Structures are given as structure tokens and as C-alpha cells.
mmCIF file of N, CA, C and O in Angstrom:
data_model
loop_
_atom_site.group_PDB
_atom_site.id
_atom_site.type_symbol
_atom_site.label_atom_id
_atom_site.label_comp_id
_atom_site.label_asym_id
_atom_site.label_seq_id
_atom_site.Cartn_x
_atom_site.Cartn_y
_atom_site.Cartn_z
ATOM 1 N N UNK A 1 0.822 -1.203 0.000
ATOM 2 C CA UNK A 1 0.000 0.000 0.000
ATOM 3 C C UNK A 1 0.859 1.257 0.000
ATOM 4 O O UNK A 1 0.602 2.191 -0.720
ATOM 5 N N UNK A 2 1.912 1.276 0.828
ATOM 6 C CA UNK A 2 2.776 2.461 0.900
ATOM 7 C C UNK A 2 3.445 2.768 -0.425
ATOM 8 O O UNK A 2 3.544 3.919 -0.811
ATOM 9 N N UNK A 3 3.920 1.741 -1.109
ATOM 10 C CA UNK A 3 4.584 1.960 -2.400
ATOM 11 C C UNK A 3 3.611 2.576 -3.399
ATOM 12 O O UNK A 3 3.979 3.442 -4.184
ATOM 13 N N UNK A 4 2.368 2.137 -3.373
ATOM 14 C CA UNK A 4 1.343 2.700 -4.258
ATOM 15 C C UNK A 4 1.123 4.169 -3.913
ATOM 16 O O UNK A 4 1.000 5.015 -4.803
ATOM 17 N N UNK A 5 1.121 4.491 -2.630
ATOM 18 C CA UNK A 5 0.949 5.871 -2.189
ATOM 19 C C UNK A 5 2.105 6.738 -2.651
ATOM 20 O O UNK A 5 1.907 7.832 -3.181
ATOM 21 N N UNK A 6 3.336 6.265 -2.484
ATOM 22 C CA UNK A 6 4.512 7.006 -2.966
ATOM 23 C C UNK A 6 4.376 7.272 -4.460
ATOM 24 O O UNK A 6 4.570 8.373 -4.934
ATOM 25 N N UNK A 7 4.062 6.217 -5.190
ATOM 26 C CA UNK A 7 3.968 6.307 -6.651
ATOM 27 C C UNK A 7 2.872 7.274 -7.067
ATOM 28 O O UNK A 7 3.011 8.003 -8.044
ATOM 29 N N UNK A 8 1.769 7.285 -6.343
ATOM 30 C CA UNK A 8 0.665 8.200 -6.637
ATOM 31 C C UNK A 8 1.118 9.655 -6.494
ATOM 32 O O UNK A 8 0.858 10.487 -7.365
ATOM 33 N N UNK A 9 1.803 9.959 -5.404
ATOM 34 C CA UNK A 9 2.321 11.316 -5.174
ATOM 35 C C UNK A 9 3.294 11.682 -6.287
ATOM 36 O O UNK A 9 3.200 12.752 -6.895
ATOM 37 N N UNK A 10 4.212 10.789 -6.575
ATOM 38 C CA UNK A 10 5.228 11.051 -7.593
ATOM 39 C C UNK A 10 4.591 11.270 -8.970
ATOM 40 O O UNK A 10 4.949 12.208 -9.685
ATOM 41 N N UNK A 11 3.632 10.435 -9.326
ATOM 42 C CA UNK A 11 2.981 10.548 -10.634
ATOM 43 C C UNK A 11 2.214 11.854 -10.779
ATOM 44 O O UNK A 11 2.266 12.496 -11.828
ATOM 45 N N UNK A 12 1.503 12.243 -9.732
ATOM 46 C CA UNK A 12 0.728 13.485 -9.793
ATOM 47 C C UNK A 12 1.640 14.708 -9.891
ATOM 48 O O UNK A 12 1.352 15.654 -10.635
ATOM 49 N N UNK A 13 2.747 14.695 -9.165
ATOM 50 C CA UNK A 13 3.687 15.812 -9.232
ATOM 51 C C UNK A 13 4.340 15.862 -10.612
ATOM 52 O O UNK A 13 4.457 16.938 -11.213
ATOM 53 N N UNK A 14 4.717 14.718 -11.152
ATOM 54 C CA UNK A 14 5.306 14.684 -12.485
ATOM 55 C C UNK A 14 4.294 15.135 -13.539
ATOM 56 O O UNK A 14 4.657 15.793 -14.517
ATOM 57 N N UNK A 15 3.014 14.831 -13.328
ATOM 58 C CA UNK A 15 1.958 15.270 -14.259
ATOM 59 C C UNK A 15 1.812 16.790 -14.279
ATOM 60 O O UNK A 15 1.320 17.353 -15.256
ATOM 61 N N UNK A 16 2.255 17.442 -13.228
ATOM 62 C CA UNK A 16 2.209 18.907 -13.162
ATOM 63 C C UNK A 16 3.404 19.553 -13.854
ATOM 64 O O UNK A 16 3.564 20.763 -13.831
ATOM 65 N N UNK A 17 4.269 18.729 -14.440
ATOM 66 C CA UNK A 17 5.360 19.270 -15.236
ATOM 67 C C UNK A 17 6.746 19.157 -14.630
ATOM 68 O O UNK A 17 7.724 19.576 -15.249
ATOM 69 N N UNK A 18 6.851 18.593 -13.448
ATOM 70 C CA UNK A 18 8.166 18.389 -12.838
ATOM 71 C C UNK A 18 8.724 17.082 -13.383
ATOM 72 O O UNK A 18 8.040 16.063 -13.391
ATOM 73 N N UNK A 19 9.984 17.106 -13.845
ATOM 74 C CA UNK A 19 10.515 15.955 -14.568
ATOM 75 C C UNK A 19 10.841 14.754 -13.691
ATOM 76 O O UNK A 19 10.712 13.628 -14.124
ATOM 77 N N UNK A 20 11.237 14.994 -12.466
ATOM 78 C CA UNK A 20 11.569 13.880 -11.572
ATOM 79 C C UNK A 20 11.113 14.192 -10.163
ATOM 80 O O UNK A 20 11.172 15.334 -9.725
ATOM 81 N N UNK A 21 10.690 13.158 -9.463
ATOM 82 C CA UNK A 21 10.189 13.343 -8.101
ATOM 83 C C UNK A 21 10.300 12.028 -7.339
ATOM 84 O O UNK A 21 10.059 10.956 -7.892
ATOM 85 N N UNK A 22 10.670 12.125 -6.070
ATOM 86 C CA UNK A 22 10.688 10.965 -5.188
ATOM 87 C C UNK A 22 10.003 11.380 -3.894
ATOM 88 O O UNK A 22 10.295 12.440 -3.338
ATOM 89 N N UNK A 23 9.092 10.560 -3.411
ATOM 90 C CA UNK A 23 8.368 10.864 -2.172
ATOM 91 C C UNK A 23 8.666 9.791 -1.129
ATOM 92 O O UNK A 23 8.777 8.609 -1.453
ATOM 93 N N UNK A 24 8.802 10.235 0.115
ATOM 94 C CA UNK A 24 9.018 9.341 1.259
ATOM 95 C C UNK A 24 7.999 9.697 2.328
ATOM 96 O O UNK A 24 7.811 10.875 2.641
ATOM 97 N N UNK A 25 7.373 8.699 2.892
ATOM 98 C CA UNK A 25 6.455 8.930 4.007
ATOM 99 C C UNK A 25 6.966 8.136 5.189
ATOM 100 O O UNK A 25 7.252 6.945 5.083
ATOM 101 N N UNK A 26 7.107 8.826 6.316
ATOM 102 C CA UNK A 26 7.596 8.201 7.530
ATOM 103 C C UNK A 26 6.673 8.619 8.662
ATOM 104 O O UNK A 26 6.810 9.726 9.194
ATOM 105 N N UNK A 27 5.739 7.761 9.012
ATOM 106 C CA UNK A 27 4.795 8.098 10.075
ATOM 107 C C UNK A 27 3.927 9.276 9.693
ATOM 108 O O UNK A 27 3.181 9.210 8.732
ATOM 109 N N UNK A 28 4.072 10.366 10.418
ATOM 110 C CA UNK A 28 3.244 11.548 10.206
ATOM 111 C C UNK A 28 3.943 12.628 9.386
ATOM 112 O O UNK A 28 3.506 13.777 9.374
ATOM 113 N N UNK A 29 5.029 12.267 8.695
ATOM 114 C CA UNK A 29 5.723 13.259 7.874
ATOM 115 C C UNK A 29 5.915 12.727 6.456
ATOM 116 O O UNK A 29 5.929 11.530 6.214
ATOM 117 N N UNK A 30 6.050 13.673 5.535
ATOM 118 C CA UNK A 30 6.255 13.332 4.134
ATOM 119 C C UNK A 30 7.366 14.222 3.590
ATOM 120 O O UNK A 30 7.329 15.441 3.776
ATOM 121 N N UNK A 31 8.342 13.617 2.942
ATOM 122 C CA UNK A 31 9.426 14.362 2.305
ATOM 123 C C UNK A 31 9.339 14.109 0.811
ATOM 124 O O UNK A 31 9.199 12.971 0.374
ATOM 125 N N UNK A 32 9.397 15.196 0.049
ATOM 126 C CA UNK A 32 9.324 15.096 -1.401
ATOM 127 C C UNK A 32 10.563 15.767 -1.988
ATOM 128 O O UNK A 32 10.843 16.924 -1.690
ATOM 129 N N UNK A 33 11.300 15.017 -2.786
ATOM 130 C CA UNK A 33 12.461 15.562 -3.490
ATOM 131 C C UNK A 33 12.028 15.768 -4.935
ATOM 132 O O UNK A 33 11.574 14.830 -5.593
ATOM 133 N N UNK A 34 12.142 17.020 -5.403
ATOM 134 C CA UNK A 34 11.620 17.374 -6.721
ATOM 135 C C UNK A 34 12.713 18.043 -7.551
ATOM 136 O O UNK A 34 13.434 18.904 -7.048
ATOM 137 N N UNK A 35 12.786 17.662 -8.819
ATOM 138 C CA UNK A 35 13.689 18.325 -9.743
ATOM 139 C C UNK A 35 12.953 19.543 -10.296
ATOM 140 O O UNK A 35 12.243 19.464 -11.279
ATOM 141 N N UNK A 36 13.087 20.652 -9.605
ATOM 142 C CA UNK A 36 12.407 21.879 -10.010
ATOM 143 C C UNK A 36 12.715 22.997 -9.041
ATOM 144 O O UNK A 36 13.299 22.773 -7.979
ATOM 145 N N UNK A 37 12.323 24.196 -9.394
ATOM 146 C CA UNK A 37 12.571 25.382 -8.582
ATOM 147 C C UNK A 37 11.539 25.478 -7.461
ATOM 148 O O UNK A 37 10.423 25.934 -7.677
ATOM 149 N N UNK A 38 11.908 25.061 -6.272
ATOM 150 C CA UNK A 38 10.979 25.094 -5.158
ATOM 151 C C UNK A 38 11.050 26.413 -4.393
ATOM 152 O O UNK A 38 10.319 26.626 -3.439
ATOM 153 N N UNK A 39 11.917 27.325 -4.835
ATOM 154 C CA UNK A 39 11.916 28.664 -4.259
ATOM 155 C C UNK A 39 10.758 29.470 -4.815
ATOM 156 O O UNK A 39 10.347 30.469 -4.236
ATOM 157 N N UNK A 40 10.225 29.026 -5.945
ATOM 158 C CA UNK A 40 9.017 29.623 -6.508
ATOM 159 C C UNK A 40 7.836 29.158 -5.659
ATOM 160 O O UNK A 40 7.559 27.969 -5.573
ATOM 161 N N UNK A 41 7.154 30.102 -5.029
ATOM 162 C CA UNK A 41 6.077 29.759 -4.094
ATOM 163 C C UNK A 41 4.980 28.925 -4.727
ATOM 164 O O UNK A 41 4.426 28.027 -4.097
ATOM 165 N N UNK A 42 4.640 29.222 -5.973
ATOM 166 C CA UNK A 42 3.575 28.488 -6.656
ATOM 167 C C UNK A 42 3.954 27.021 -6.845
ATOM 168 O O UNK A 42 3.136 26.134 -6.630
ATOM 169 N N UNK A 43 5.205 26.769 -7.245
ATOM 170 C CA UNK A 43 5.668 25.386 -7.414
ATOM 171 C C UNK A 43 5.606 24.633 -6.087
ATOM 172 O O UNK A 43 5.143 23.495 -6.027
ATOM 173 N N UNK A 44 6.093 25.253 -5.029
ATOM 174 C CA UNK A 44 6.086 24.616 -3.710
ATOM 175 C C UNK A 44 4.661 24.325 -3.249
ATOM 176 O O UNK A 44 4.389 23.274 -2.671
ATOM 177 N N UNK A 45 3.738 25.248 -3.534
ATOM 178 C CA UNK A 45 2.344 25.053 -3.140
ATOM 179 C C UNK A 45 1.714 23.877 -3.878
ATOM 180 O O UNK A 45 0.994 23.068 -3.281
ATOM 181 N N UNK A 46 2.005 23.752 -5.159
ATOM 182 C CA UNK A 46 1.485 22.626 -5.948
ATOM 183 C C UNK A 46 1.962 21.304 -5.353
ATOM 184 O O UNK A 46 1.173 20.379 -5.120
ATOM 185 N N UNK A 47 3.265 21.214 -5.094
ATOM 186 C CA UNK A 47 3.845 19.982 -4.551
ATOM 187 C C UNK A 47 3.280 19.687 -3.169
ATOM 188 O O UNK A 47 2.880 18.556 -2.875
ATOM 189 N N UNK A 48 3.202 20.701 -2.315
ATOM 190 C CA UNK A 48 2.685 20.517 -0.955
ATOM 191 C C UNK A 48 1.221 20.053 -0.989
ATOM 192 O O UNK A 48 0.838 19.144 -0.265
ATOM 193 N N UNK A 49 0.410 20.669 -1.825
ATOM 194 C CA UNK A 49 -1.007 20.292 -1.911
ATOM 195 C C UNK A 49 -1.187 18.839 -2.325
ATOM 196 O O UNK A 49 -2.018 18.122 -1.773
ATOM 197 N N UNK A 50 -0.397 18.397 -3.291
ATOM 198 C CA UNK A 50 -0.477 17.004 -3.734
ATOM 199 C C UNK A 50 -0.043 16.070 -2.613
ATOM 200 O O UNK A 50 -0.710 15.065 -2.330
ATOM 201 N N UNK A 51 1.067 16.391 -1.954
ATOM 202 C CA UNK A 51 1.561 15.536 -0.865
ATOM 203 C C UNK A 51 0.546 15.435 0.264
ATOM 204 O O UNK A 51 0.298 14.343 0.790
ATOM 205 N N UNK A 52 -0.076 16.550 0.622
ATOM 206 C CA UNK A 52 -1.067 16.552 1.707
ATOM 207 C C UNK A 52 -2.297 15.742 1.311
ATOM 208 O O UNK A 52 -2.771 14.897 2.074
ATOM 209 N N UNK A 53 -2.816 15.983 0.110
ATOM 210 C CA UNK A 53 -4.049 15.305 -0.290
ATOM 211 C C UNK A 53 -3.864 13.801 -0.462
ATOM 212 O O UNK A 53 -4.760 13.019 -0.153
ATOM 213 N N UNK A 54 -2.698 13.383 -0.940
ATOM 214 C CA UNK A 54 -2.471 11.959 -1.175
ATOM 215 C C UNK A 54 -2.004 11.204 0.059
ATOM 216 O O UNK A 54 -2.348 10.040 0.236
ATOM 217 N N UNK A 55 -1.212 11.851 0.914
ATOM 218 C CA UNK A 55 -0.635 11.140 2.063
ATOM 219 C C UNK A 55 -1.470 11.269 3.327
ATOM 220 O O UNK A 55 -1.374 10.447 4.226
ATOM 221 N N UNK A 56 -2.240 12.355 3.421
ATOM 222 C CA UNK A 56 -3.029 12.586 4.628
ATOM 223 C C UNK A 56 -2.257 13.260 5.744
ATOM 224 O O UNK A 56 -2.811 13.518 6.803
ATOM 225 N N UNK A 57 -0.971 13.564 5.538
ATOM 226 C CA UNK A 57 -0.210 14.273 6.570
ATOM 227 C C UNK A 57 -0.557 15.751 6.505
ATOM 228 O O UNK A 57 -1.035 16.247 5.489
ATOM 229 N N UNK A 58 -0.316 16.467 7.595
ATOM 230 C CA UNK A 58 -0.619 17.894 7.616
ATOM 231 C C UNK A 58 0.448 18.666 6.834
ATOM 232 O O UNK A 58 1.592 18.220 6.701
ATOM 233 N N UNK A 59 0.065 19.835 6.329
ATOM 234 C CA UNK A 59 0.961 20.641 5.492
ATOM 235 C C UNK A 59 2.267 20.979 6.208
ATOM 236 O O UNK A 59 3.328 21.004 5.590
ATOM 237 N N UNK A 60 2.198 21.219 7.511
ATOM 238 C CA UNK A 60 3.425 21.576 8.237
ATOM 239 C C UNK A 60 4.380 20.389 8.380
ATOM 240 O O UNK A 60 5.543 20.565 8.739
ATOM 241 N N UNK A 61 3.900 19.179 8.091
ATOM 242 C CA UNK A 61 4.752 17.993 8.161
ATOM 243 C C UNK A 61 5.240 17.524 6.789
ATOM 244 O O UNK A 61 5.720 16.407 6.648
ATOM 245 N N UNK A 62 5.088 18.393 5.788
ATOM 246 C CA UNK A 62 5.595 18.093 4.448
ATOM 247 C C UNK A 62 6.877 18.888 4.243
ATOM 248 O O UNK A 62 6.888 20.105 4.380
ATOM 249 N N UNK A 63 7.947 18.193 3.922
ATOM 250 C CA UNK A 63 9.225 18.837 3.633
ATOM 251 C C UNK A 63 9.499 18.658 2.145
ATOM 252 O O UNK A 63 9.443 17.549 1.623
ATOM 253 N N UNK A 64 9.802 19.772 1.476
ATOM 254 C CA UNK A 64 10.081 19.741 0.051
ATOM 255 C C UNK A 64 11.542 20.109 -0.162
ATOM 256 O O UNK A 64 12.014 21.122 0.327
ATOM 257 N N UNK A 65 12.225 19.250 -0.895
ATOM 258 C CA UNK A 65 13.644 19.468 -1.195
ATOM 259 C C UNK A 65 13.788 19.630 -2.701
ATOM 260 O O UNK A 65 13.311 18.791 -3.464
ATOM 261 N N UNK A 66 14.432 20.712 -3.107
ATOM 262 C CA UNK A 66 14.677 20.959 -4.520
ATOM 263 C C UNK A 66 15.957 20.266 -4.946
ATOM 264 O O UNK A 66 17.003 20.430 -4.331
ATOM 265 N N UNK A 67 15.860 19.495 -6.015
ATOM 266 C CA UNK A 67 17.042 18.845 -6.571
ATOM 267 C C UNK A 67 17.442 19.537 -7.870
ATOM 268 O O UNK A 67 18.094 18.947 -8.713
ATOM 269 N N UNK A 68 17.020 20.790 -8.022
ATOM 270 C CA UNK A 68 17.307 21.551 -9.246
ATOM 271 C C UNK A 68 18.821 21.710 -9.412
ATOM 272 O O UNK A 68 19.535 21.894 -8.446
ATOM 273 N N UNK A 69 19.234 21.640 -10.631
ATOM 274 C CA UNK A 69 20.662 21.743 -10.937
ATOM 275 C C UNK A 69 21.079 23.169 -11.052
ATOM 276 O O UNK A 69 20.397 24.034 -11.406
#
């Protein structure tokens, strides 16, 4: 079930135009590593909203890491 949840988050984020994404859920927290500019507030909001809606964790427990080159 967890792997399906990770994949769901990753697929939805990639569908929004981000080329690569990896999601990790550990208890009540979710970490998302995204290949994109997460300093852009709109991008971060899109990723956070998807992580919250799919994982069920609260927004303050979502950590987004930019892997932008």
C-alpha cells in the first residue's frame, strides 16, 4: 500500500510538469524531493497540496527538497 501511495504522489507531481520526483512517508511526515525550482512559491504550493491530499499528513509535516541543478 505504501509503495502505491509514494507512486501516486510522484505521478501526480510529475503530471504537473516536474521531470523527476521521489516521495518518502515516515509516520506523520512526508518528504518530497523534486527536480524543479521550489523557491518559486507556486511550485512549492502545488507539490505541498499534492503531498497533503495523497498522504493525509498535515501541510506543516511536508518537507520539500529541490534537486534543481
